[in-house]
Coordinates of N, CA and C in Angstrom, one line a residue:
M1 N -4.7 -5.2 -8.9 CA -3.7 -4.1 -8.9 C -2.7 -4.1 -8.3
R2 N -0.9 -3.4 -8.7 CA -0.6 -4.4 -7.0 C -0.1 -2.9 -6.5
V3 N 0.0 -2.8 -5.1 CA 0.6 -1.5 -4.0 C 1.3 -2.0 -3.8
L4 N 2.0 -0.7 -3.8 CA 3.4 -0.7 -2.9 C 2.9 0.2 -1.4
V5 N 3.5 0.2 -0.5 CA 2.9 0.9 0.9 C 4.8 1.0 1.7
A6 N 5.5 2.2 1.2 CA 6.2 2.5 1.9 C 6.8 2.4 3.0
A7 N 7.4 3.0 3.7 CA 7.8 3.7 5.0 C 9.0 3.8 4.9
A8 N 9.5 5.2 5.6 CA 10.6 5.9 6.8 C 10.2 5.9 8.1
S9 N 11.2 4.9 8.7 CA 10.1 5.5 10.1 C 11.9 4.9 11.3
R10 N 11.9 6.0 12.7 CA 13.1 6.2 13.1 C 12.8 5.2 14.3
H11 N 11.2 4.9 14.7 CA 10.9 4.1 15.9 C 10.6 2.4 15.8
G12 N 9.8 3.3 14.8 CA 8.7 1.5 14.5 C 7.8 2.5 14.5
S13 N 6.8 3.2 14.7 CA 5.7 3.6 14.5 C 5.1 3.9 13.5
T14 N 5.6 4.1 12.6 CA 5.2 4.6 10.8 C 4.8 3.2 9.7
R15 N 5.7 2.1 11.1 CA 6.4 0.9 9.5 C 5.5 0.7 10.5
E16 N 5.1 0.4 12.0 CA 3.1 -0.2 12.0 C 2.0 0.3 12.0
I17 N 2.0 1.5 11.0 CA 0.8 2.4 10.9 C 0.5 1.7 8.8
A18 N 2.1 1.1 8.9 CA 2.2 1.1 6.7 C 1.6 -0.2 6.5
Q19 N 1.7 -1.2 7.7 CA 1.7 -2.4 8.1 C 0.0 -2.4 7.8
V20 N -0.7 -1.7 9.1 CA -2.0 -2.2 8.5 C -2.4 -2.2 7.8
I21 N -2.0 -0.1 7.0 CA -2.2 -0.2 6.0 C -2.3 -0.6 4.5
G22 N -1.5 -1.6 4.7 CA -1.6 -3.3 3.7 C -1.9 -4.8 4.4
E23 N -2.6 -4.9 5.4 CA -3.7 -5.6 5.6 C -5.0 -5.3 5.5
Q24 N -5.3 -4.1 5.6 CA -6.5 -3.7 4.7 C -6.8 -4.1 3.6
L25 N -5.2 -1.9 2.5 CA -6.1 -3.0 1.3 C -5.5 -5.5 0.8
C26 N -4.6 -5.6 1.7 CA -4.9 -6.9 1.3 C -6.2 -7.5 1.5
E27 N -7.0 -7.7 2.5 CA -8.7 -7.6 3.4 C -9.2 -7.0 1.9
M28 N -8.9 -6.8 1.2 CA -9.7 -6.3 0.7 C -9.5 -6.8 -1.3
G29 N -8.2 -7.2 -1.0 CA -8.1 -8.7 -2.3 C -7.3 -7.7 -3.7
I30 N -7.0 -7.4 -3.1 CA -5.1 -5.2 -3.6 C -4.0 -6.8 -3.1
A31 N -3.4 -6.7 -4.2 CA -1.7 -7.5 -4.0 C -1.1 -6.4 -3.2
T32 N 0.3 -7.0 -2.0 CA 0.4 -5.4 -1.3 C 2.0 -5.6 -0.7
D33 N 3.1 -5.5 -0.7 CA 4.6 -5.5 -0.9 C 3.9 -4.2 0.3
V34 N 4.7 -4.2 1.6 CA 4.8 -3.6 2.4 C 5.9 -3.9 3.0
K35 N 7.2 -2.4 2.2 CA 9.1 -2.2 2.8 C 9.2 -0.5 3.2
D36 N 10.7 -1.3 3.3 CA 10.8 -0.4 3.6 C 11.5 0.8 3.3
A37 N 12.0 2.1 3.2 CA 11.5 3.1 2.5 C 12.9 2.7 1.8
R38 N 13.9 2.4 3.0 CA 14.9 2.7 1.7 C 15.4 1.4 1.0
D39 N 14.3 0.6 1.0 CA 14.5 -1.1 0.4 C 13.8 -1.7 -1.1
V40 N 13.6 -0.2 -1.4 CA 13.0 0.5 -2.4 C 13.5 0.9 -3.5
I41 N 13.3 -0.2 -4.3 CA 14.7 0.1 -5.4 C 13.8 0.7 -6.5
S42 N 12.7 -0.1 -6.7 CA 12.3 0.6 -8.8 C 10.5 0.5 -7.5
V43 N 9.9 0.9 -8.4 CA 8.5 0.8 -8.5 C 7.7 0.7 -9.7
E44 N 7.9 0.3 -10.3 CA 8.1 -0.1 -11.7 C 6.8 -1.5 -12.2
E45 N 6.7 -1.9 -10.9 CA 5.5 -3.3 -10.8 C 5.0 -2.8 -10.3
Y46 N 4.9 -1.9 -9.8 CA 3.3 -1.2 -8.9 C 2.4 -0.3 -9.5
D47 N 1.6 -0.8 -9.5 CA 0.6 -0.1 -10.6 C -0.1 1.4 -9.1
A48 N 0.3 1.6 -8.1 CA 0.0 3.0 -6.9 C 1.2 2.3 -5.1
V49 N 1.7 3.8 -5.0 CA 2.6 4.3 -3.9 C 1.6 4.8 -3.0
V50 N 2.2 4.3 -1.9 CA 1.6 3.8 -0.8 C 2.9 5.1 0.0
L51 N 2.9 6.4 0.5 CA 4.1 6.3 0.4 C 4.0 7.4 2.3
G52 N 5.1 6.9 3.7 CA 4.6 7.7 4.8 C 5.8 7.5 5.1
S53 N 5.9 8.7 6.3 CA 7.4 8.9 6.6 C 6.9 9.8 7.9
A54 N 7.9 9.3 9.6 CA 8.3 10.2 10.1 C 8.6 12.0 9.7
I55 N 8.8 12.7 10.2 CA 8.7 13.7 10.0 C 9.7 14.6 11.8
Y56 N 10.7 14.5 11.4 CA 11.6 14.9 12.7 C 12.3 16.3 12.0
V57 N 11.6 17.8 12.6 CA 12.2 18.8 12.7 C 12.0 18.9 11.3
G58 N 10.4 18.9 10.9 CA 9.9 18.9 9.6 C 10.3 19.0 8.0
Q59 N 11.6 17.8 8.8 CA 12.1 16.6 7.2 C 11.4 16.0 8.1
W60 N 10.9 14.8 6.1 CA 11.4 13.6 6.1 C 11.8 12.4 6.4
L61 N 12.0 11.0 7.3 CA 13.2 10.2 6.9 C 14.1 10.4 5.9

């Protein structure tokens, strides 16, 4: 199984959370990539995607 953890973060906190999630998945033996959401071109190569974003004024970044 291969997982993508993608996050949009304005000040870095959401990115830090994504990194911890990615580390935990790796510790469980799951191949994981952690990327900025804006850098994701395709999710075809992944079996699962975890998507996170900061929210400002009710809107995802």
